[in-house]
Amino acid sequence: NAGVTQTPKFQVLKTGQSMTLQCAQDMNHNSMYWYRQDPGMGLRLIYYSASEGTTDKGEVPNGYNVSRLNKREFSLRLESAAPSQTSVYFCASSENPRGNQPQHFGDGTRLSIL
Amino acid sequence: RKEVEQDPGPFNVPEGATVAFNCTYSNSASQSFFWYRQDCRKEPKLLMSVYSSGNEDGRFTAQLNRASQYISLLIRDSKLSDSATYLCVVNPRDYKLSFGAGTTVTVRA
Protein backbone atom coordinates (compact mmCIF):
# COMPACT_ATOMS: atom_id res chain seq x y z
CA ASN A 1 0.00 0.00 0.00
CA ALA A 2 2.18 2.83 -1.33
CA GLY A 3 0.12 5.89 -0.30
CA VAL A 4 2.10 8.95 -1.40
CA THR A 5 5.33 8.37 -3.29
CA GLN A 6 7.97 11.03 -3.86
CA THR A 7 11.01 10.94 -6.11
CA PRO A 8 13.86 11.55 -5.76
CA LYS A 9 14.57 11.06 -2.06
CA PHE A 10 17.80 13.05 -2.14
CA GLN A 11 19.20 15.59 -4.59
CA VAL A 12 22.10 18.01 -4.70
CA LEU A 13 21.95 20.87 -7.18
CA LYS A 14 24.13 23.79 -8.08
CA THR A 15 22.75 27.31 -7.94
CA GLY A 16 20.87 28.07 -11.12
CA GLN A 17 20.08 24.47 -12.06
CA SER A 18 16.52 23.34 -12.51
CA MET A 19 14.76 20.20 -11.46
CA THR A 20 11.34 18.68 -10.94
CA LEU A 21 10.20 16.83 -7.84
CA GLN A 22 7.65 14.14 -8.55
CA CYS A 23 4.74 13.05 -6.40
CA ALA A 24 2.10 10.40 -6.95
CA GLN A 25 -0.71 9.11 -4.73
CA ASP A 26 -2.74 5.94 -5.10
CA MET A 27 -5.53 6.76 -2.64
CA ASN A 28 -7.81 8.39 -5.22
CA HIS A 29 -7.53 11.68 -3.35
CA ASN A 30 -8.74 14.85 -4.96
CA SER A 31 -6.37 17.30 -3.29
CA MET A 32 -2.59 17.44 -3.27
CA TYR A 33 -0.06 19.73 -1.62
CA TRP A 34 3.61 20.65 -1.62
CA TYR A 35 5.30 21.78 1.60
CA ARG A 36 8.80 22.64 2.65
CA GLN A 37 10.18 22.06 6.12
CA ASP A 38 13.11 24.02 7.49
CA PRO A 39 14.76 23.63 10.91
CA GLY A 40 12.81 25.29 13.72
CA MET A 41 9.86 26.07 11.49
CA GLY A 42 6.59 24.36 10.81
CA LEU A 43 5.77 22.97 7.41
CA ARG A 44 5.02 25.79 5.01
CA LEU A 45 2.69 25.35 2.07
CA ILE A 46 4.24 26.11 -1.31
CA TYR A 47 1.39 25.24 -3.67
CA TYR A 48 -1.70 23.12 -3.56
CA SER A 49 -4.16 21.58 -5.98
CA ALA A 50 -7.67 21.37 -4.60
CA SER A 51 -8.76 19.13 -7.47
CA GLU A 52 -7.50 17.87 -10.79
CA GLY A 53 -7.04 20.79 -13.14
CA THR A 54 -6.57 23.47 -10.47
CA THR A 55 -3.51 24.82 -8.68
CA ASP A 56 -3.12 27.68 -6.23
CA LYS A 57 -0.33 29.44 -4.39
CA GLY A 58 0.37 28.76 -0.76
CA GLU A 59 2.45 30.75 1.69
CA VAL A 60 5.83 30.53 -0.05
CA PRO A 61 5.34 30.06 -3.81
CA ASN A 62 8.17 32.27 -5.10
CA GLY A 63 10.75 30.35 -7.11
CA TYR A 64 8.48 27.35 -7.68
CA ASN A 65 5.97 26.12 -10.21
CA VAL A 66 3.65 23.15 -10.09
CA SER A 67 1.74 20.91 -12.46
CA ARG A 68 -1.21 18.71 -11.61
CA LEU A 69 -0.58 16.19 -14.34
CA ASN A 70 -3.64 14.05 -13.55
CA LYS A 71 -5.54 13.02 -10.45
CA ARG A 72 -2.62 10.92 -9.18
CA GLU A 73 0.36 13.14 -9.89
CA PHE A 74 1.46 16.58 -8.73
CA SER A 75 4.95 17.84 -9.56
CA LEU A 76 6.99 20.72 -8.18
CA ARG A 77 9.54 22.49 -10.34
CA LEU A 78 12.44 24.70 -9.37
CA GLU A 79 13.33 26.70 -12.46
CA SER A 80 16.55 28.26 -11.15
CA ALA A 81 17.57 26.78 -7.83
CA ALA A 82 18.87 29.07 -5.07
CA PRO A 83 20.62 28.15 -1.79
CA SER A 84 17.55 29.45 0.11
CA GLN A 85 15.60 26.57 -1.41
CA THR A 86 17.69 24.02 0.45
CA SER A 87 15.06 22.19 2.46
CA VAL A 88 13.09 19.01 2.92
CA TYR A 89 10.10 18.91 0.60
CA PHE A 90 6.98 16.94 1.41
CA CYS A 91 4.10 16.13 -0.85
CA ALA A 92 0.73 15.35 0.72
CA SER A 93 -2.76 14.43 -0.35
CA SER A 94 -6.24 14.49 1.14
CA GLU A 95 -9.70 13.35 0.09
CA ASN A 96 -10.80 16.92 -0.50
CA PRO A 97 -9.45 20.39 0.24
CA ARG A 98 -11.64 21.07 3.24
CA GLY A 99 -9.52 21.67 6.29
CA ASN A 100 -11.21 18.97 8.35
CA GLN A 101 -9.55 16.30 6.24
CA PRO A 102 -6.21 14.98 7.47
CA GLN A 103 -3.40 14.95 4.99
CA HIS A 104 -1.22 11.97 4.13
CA PHE A 105 2.43 12.65 3.47
CA GLY A 106 5.13 11.17 1.29
CA ASP A 107 8.47 10.45 2.88
CA GLY A 108 10.10 13.61 1.56
CA THR A 109 12.79 14.84 -0.78
CA ARG A 110 15.94 16.21 0.81
CA LEU A 111 17.26 18.91 -1.48
CA SER A 112 20.56 20.75 -1.13
CA ILE A 113 21.47 23.72 -3.30
CA LEU A 114 25.16 24.57 -3.40
CA ARG B 1 2.57 36.36 15.40
CA LYS B 2 2.79 32.75 14.23
CA GLU B 3 -0.51 31.03 13.55
CA VAL B 4 0.50 28.03 15.66
CA GLU B 5 3.03 28.11 18.47
CA GLN B 6 4.49 25.19 20.37
CA ASP B 7 7.04 24.77 23.13
CA PRO B 8 9.89 23.09 21.25
CA GLY B 9 10.97 21.11 24.32
CA PRO B 10 12.67 18.74 24.51
CA PHE B 11 10.63 16.94 27.12
CA ASN B 12 12.81 14.17 28.55
CA VAL B 13 10.78 11.64 30.51
CA PRO B 14 11.38 8.13 31.88
CA GLU B 15 9.47 5.17 30.56
CA GLY B 16 6.09 4.90 32.20
CA ALA B 17 5.81 8.61 32.95
CA THR B 18 3.07 10.95 31.84
CA VAL B 19 3.97 13.91 29.66
CA ALA B 20 1.74 16.72 28.50
CA PHE B 21 2.22 19.78 26.36
CA ASN B 22 0.15 22.45 24.66
CA CYS B 23 0.05 24.51 21.56
CA THR B 24 -1.65 27.84 21.01
CA TYR B 25 -3.27 29.10 17.84
CA SER B 26 -4.01 32.66 16.82
CA ASN B 27 -7.07 32.39 14.56
CA SER B 28 -10.22 32.08 16.62
CA ALA B 29 -12.13 30.97 13.51
CA SER B 30 -10.12 27.74 13.29
CA GLN B 31 -12.38 24.74 12.97
CA SER B 32 -10.25 21.62 12.82
CA PHE B 33 -7.33 20.51 14.90
CA PHE B 34 -4.90 17.63 14.69
CA TRP B 35 -1.82 16.18 16.29
CA TYR B 36 0.74 14.69 13.93
CA ARG B 37 3.81 12.73 14.89
CA GLN B 38 7.12 13.11 13.07
CA ASP B 39 10.07 10.81 13.64
CA CYS B 40 13.54 12.10 12.93
CA ARG B 41 13.86 13.15 9.29
CA LYS B 42 10.71 11.26 8.30
CA GLU B 43 7.29 12.29 7.11
CA PRO B 44 4.59 13.59 9.46
CA LYS B 45 1.92 11.02 10.28
CA LEU B 46 -1.51 11.72 11.69
CA LEU B 47 -1.67 10.80 15.37
CA MET B 48 -5.19 11.95 16.11
CA SER B 49 -7.80 14.52 15.34
CA VAL B 50 -8.88 16.76 18.22
CA TYR B 51 -12.59 17.14 18.89
CA SER B 52 -14.34 19.84 20.86
CA SER B 53 -15.26 17.51 23.69
CA GLY B 54 -11.76 16.08 23.94
CA ASN B 55 -10.88 12.58 22.88
CA GLU B 56 -8.68 9.63 23.72
CA ASP B 57 -6.86 7.13 21.60
CA GLY B 58 -5.27 4.52 23.80
CA ARG B 59 -2.59 6.24 25.88
CA PHE B 60 -3.07 9.57 24.11
CA THR B 61 -5.55 12.22 25.18
CA ALA B 62 -6.19 15.44 23.28
CA GLN B 63 -8.08 18.44 24.59
CA LEU B 64 -9.29 21.61 22.92
CA ASN B 65 -9.85 24.89 24.75
CA ARG B 66 -11.49 27.31 22.32
CA ALA B 67 -11.81 30.13 24.85
CA SER B 68 -8.07 30.24 25.43
CA GLN B 69 -7.21 29.01 21.94
CA TYR B 70 -5.02 26.09 22.79
CA ILE B 71 -4.96 22.36 22.33
CA SER B 72 -3.12 19.87 24.44
CA LEU B 73 -1.73 16.37 24.12
CA LEU B 74 -1.17 14.05 27.05
CA ILE B 75 0.72 10.79 26.77
CA ARG B 76 0.27 8.28 29.58
CA ASP B 77 2.57 5.36 30.38
CA SER B 78 5.22 6.62 27.96
CA LYS B 79 7.02 4.07 25.81
CA LEU B 80 10.45 4.36 24.20
CA SER B 81 8.63 4.30 20.88
CA ASP B 82 6.81 7.52 21.78
CA SER B 83 10.06 9.45 21.27
CA ALA B 84 9.29 11.79 18.40
CA THR B 85 8.38 15.33 17.51
CA TYR B 86 4.69 16.12 17.88
CA LEU B 87 3.25 18.65 15.48
CA CYS B 88 0.21 20.70 16.34
CA VAL B 89 -1.88 21.36 13.24
CA VAL B 90 -4.75 23.83 12.93
CA ASN B 91 -7.13 24.60 10.10
CA PRO B 92 -7.63 28.40 10.13
CA ARG B 93 -9.67 28.32 6.92
CA ASP B 94 -10.47 26.02 4.04
CA TYR B 95 -7.61 24.76 1.91
CA LYS B 96 -5.09 25.51 4.59
CA LEU B 97 -3.50 23.67 7.45
CA SER B 98 -1.08 25.57 9.68
CA PHE B 99 1.67 23.52 11.29
CA GLY B 100 3.50 24.26 14.48
CA ALA B 101 7.25 23.75 14.56
CA GLY B 102 6.81 20.77 16.88
CA THR B 103 7.45 19.62 20.43
CA THR B 104 10.19 17.05 20.88
CA VAL B 105 9.62 14.24 23.35
CA THR B 106 12.38 11.86 24.38
CA VAL B 107 11.47 8.83 26.48
CA ARG B 108 14.41 7.23 28.24
CA ALA B 109 14.74 3.71 29.60
mmCIF file of C-alpha atoms in Angstrom, chain A:
data_model
loop_
_atom_site.group_PDB
_atom_site.id
_atom_site.type_symbol
_atom_site.label_atom_id
_atom_site.label_comp_id
_atom_site.label_asym_id
_atom_site.label_seq_id
_atom_site.Cartn_x
_atom_site.Cartn_y
_atom_site.Cartn_z
ATOM 1 C CA ASN A 1 0.000 0.000 0.000
ATOM 2 C CA ALA A 2 2.184 2.827 -1.328
ATOM 3 C CA GLY A 3 0.122 5.892 -0.302
ATOM 4 C CA VAL A 4 2.100 8.953 -1.400
ATOM 5 C CA THR A 5 5.334 8.369 -3.286
ATOM 6 C CA GLN A 6 7.965 11.032 -3.862
ATOM 7 C CA THR A 7 11.007 10.941 -6.108
ATOM 8 C CA PRO A 8 13.856 11.545 -5.761
ATOM 9 C CA LYS A 9 14.570 11.058 -2.057
ATOM 10 C CA PHE A 10 17.801 13.045 -2.142
ATOM 11 C CA GLN A 11 19.205 15.588 -4.590
ATOM 12 C CA VAL A 12 22.105 18.005 -4.701
ATOM 13 C CA LEU A 13 21.952 20.869 -7.180
ATOM 14 C CA LYS A 14 24.133 23.788 -8.085
ATOM 15 C CA THR A 15 22.750 27.306 -7.944
ATOM 16 C CA GLY A 16 20.866 28.072 -11.123
ATOM 17 C CA GLN A 17 20.081 24.472 -12.057
ATOM 18 C CA SER A 18 16.517 23.344 -12.514
ATOM 19 C CA MET A 19 14.760 20.198 -11.459
ATOM 20 C CA THR A 20 11.339 18.675 -10.940
ATOM 21 C CA LEU A 21 10.199 16.833 -7.836
ATOM 22 C CA GLN A 22 7.653 14.137 -8.553
ATOM 23 C CA CYS A 23 4.744 13.049 -6.402
ATOM 24 C CA ALA A 24 2.101 10.396 -6.951
ATOM 25 C CA GLN A 25 -0.708 9.109 -4.730
ATOM 26 C CA ASP A 26 -2.738 5.938 -5.098
ATOM 27 C CA MET A 27 -5.532 6.756 -2.638
ATOM 28 C CA ASN A 28 -7.811 8.385 -5.218
ATOM 29 C CA HIS A 29 -7.535 11.675 -3.348
ATOM 30 C CA ASN A 30 -8.741 14.854 -4.962
ATOM 31 C CA SER A 31 -6.366 17.304 -3.294
ATOM 32 C CA MET A 32 -2.589 17.437 -3.267
ATOM 33 C CA TYR A 33 -0.056 19.734 -1.618
ATOM 34 C CA TRP A 34 3.611 20.646 -1.617
ATOM 35 C CA TYR A 35 5.301 21.778 1.601
ATOM 36 C CA ARG A 36 8.802 22.644 2.647
ATOM 37 C CA GLN A 37 10.182 22.057 6.116
ATOM 38 C CA ASP A 38 13.110 24.023 7.489
ATOM 39 C CA PRO A 39 14.764 23.627 10.910
ATOM 40 C CA GLY A 40 12.811 25.287 13.721
ATOM 41 C CA MET A 41 9.855 26.065 11.486
ATOM 42 C CA GLY A 42 6.588 24.364 10.813
ATOM 43 C CA LEU A 43 5.769 22.972 7.412
ATOM 44 C CA ARG A 44 5.019 25.786 5.012
ATOM 45 C CA LEU A 45 2.694 25.350 2.074
ATOM 46 C CA ILE A 46 4.239 26.111 -1.310
ATOM 47 C CA TYR A 47 1.389 25.235 -3.673
ATOM 48 C CA TYR A 48 -1.698 23.117 -3.561
ATOM 49 C CA SER A 49 -4.156 21.576 -5.976
ATOM 50 C CA ALA A 50 -7.670 21.372 -4.600
ATOM 51 C CA SER A 51 -8.761 19.130 -7.465
ATOM 52 C CA GLU A 52 -7.504 17.866 -10.788
ATOM 53 C CA GLY A 53 -7.044 20.787 -13.144
ATOM 54 C CA THR A 54 -6.572 23.472 -10.473
ATOM 55 C CA THR A 55 -3.512 24.816 -8.678
ATOM 56 C CA ASP A 56 -3.116 27.681 -6.228
ATOM 57 C CA LYS A 57 -0.330 29.438 -4.386
ATOM 58 C CA GLY A 58 0.368 28.755 -0.759
ATOM 59 C CA GLU A 59 2.454 30.753 1.693
ATOM 60 C CA VAL A 60 5.834 30.531 -0.047
ATOM 61 C CA PRO A 61 5.343 30.059 -3.811
ATOM 62 C CA ASN A 62 8.166 32.265 -5.103
ATOM 63 C CA GLY A 63 10.749 30.349 -7.107
ATOM 64 C CA TYR A 64 8.482 27.345 -7.676
ATOM 65 C CA ASN A 65 5.967 26.122 -10.215
ATOM 66 C CA VAL A 66 3.646 23.147 -10.094
ATOM 67 C CA SER A 67 1.736 20.905 -12.461
ATOM 68 C CA ARG A 68 -1.210 18.710 -11.610
ATOM 69 C CA LEU A 69 -0.582 16.189 -14.337
ATOM 70 C CA ASN A 70 -3.637 14.050 -13.546
ATOM 71 C CA LYS A 71 -5.541 13.019 -10.453
ATOM 72 C CA ARG A 72 -2.622 10.925 -9.176
ATOM 73 C CA GLU A 73 0.362 13.144 -9.894
ATOM 74 C CA PHE A 74 1.463 16.584 -8.726
ATOM 75 C CA SER A 75 4.951 17.835 -9.562
ATOM 76 C CA LEU A 76 6.988 20.719 -8.182
ATOM 77 C CA ARG A 77 9.544 22.490 -10.337
ATOM 78 C CA LEU A 78 12.444 24.700 -9.365
ATOM 79 C CA GLU A 79 13.335 26.698 -12.464
ATOM 80 C CA SER A 80 16.550 28.259 -11.145
ATOM 81 C CA ALA A 81 17.575 26.781 -7.831
ATOM 82 C CA ALA A 82 18.871 29.073 -5.067
ATOM 83 C CA PRO A 83 20.616 28.148 -1.788
ATOM 84 C CA SER A 84 17.554 29.454 0.105
ATOM 85 C CA GLN A 85 15.602 26.566 -1.406
ATOM 86 C CA THR A 86 17.694 24.019 0.451
ATOM 87 C CA SER A 87 15.063 22.188 2.455
ATOM 88 C CA VAL A 88 13.090 19.005 2.919
ATOM 89 C CA TYR A 89 10.098 18.910 0.600
ATOM 90 C CA PHE A 90 6.980 16.943 1.410
ATOM 91 C CA CYS A 91 4.099 16.127 -0.855
ATOM 92 C CA ALA A 92 0.731 15.354 0.725
ATOM 93 C CA SER A 93 -2.762 14.431 -0.346
ATOM 94 C CA SER A 94 -6.237 14.491 1.143
ATOM 95 C CA GLU A 95 -9.695 13.355 0.088
ATOM 96 C CA ASN A 96 -10.797 16.921 -0.500
ATOM 97 C CA PRO A 97 -9.447 20.390 0.242
ATOM 98 C CA ARG A 98 -11.641 21.066 3.241
ATOM 99 C CA GLY A 99 -9.521 21.670 6.285
ATOM 100 C CA ASN A 100 -11.212 18.971 8.351
ATOM 101 C CA GLN A 101 -9.547 16.303 6.237
ATOM 102 C CA PRO A 102 -6.213 14.980 7.469
ATOM 103 C CA GLN A 103 -3.398 14.949 4.993
ATOM 104 C CA HIS A 104 -1.224 11.972 4.130
ATOM 105 C CA PHE A 105 2.429 12.648 3.465
ATOM 106 C CA GLY A 106 5.127 11.170 1.289
ATOM 107 C CA ASP A 107 8.470 10.449 2.875
ATOM 108 C CA GLY A 108 10.096 13.608 1.556
ATOM 109 C CA THR A 109 12.791 14.838 -0.785
ATOM 110 C CA ARG A 110 15.939 16.212 0.810
ATOM 111 C CA LEU A 111 17.257 18.914 -1.481
ATOM 112 C CA SER A 112 20.565 20.749 -1.131
ATOM 113 C CA ILE A 113 21.473 23.722 -3.302
ATOM 114 C CA LEU A 114 25.158 24.573 -3.396
#
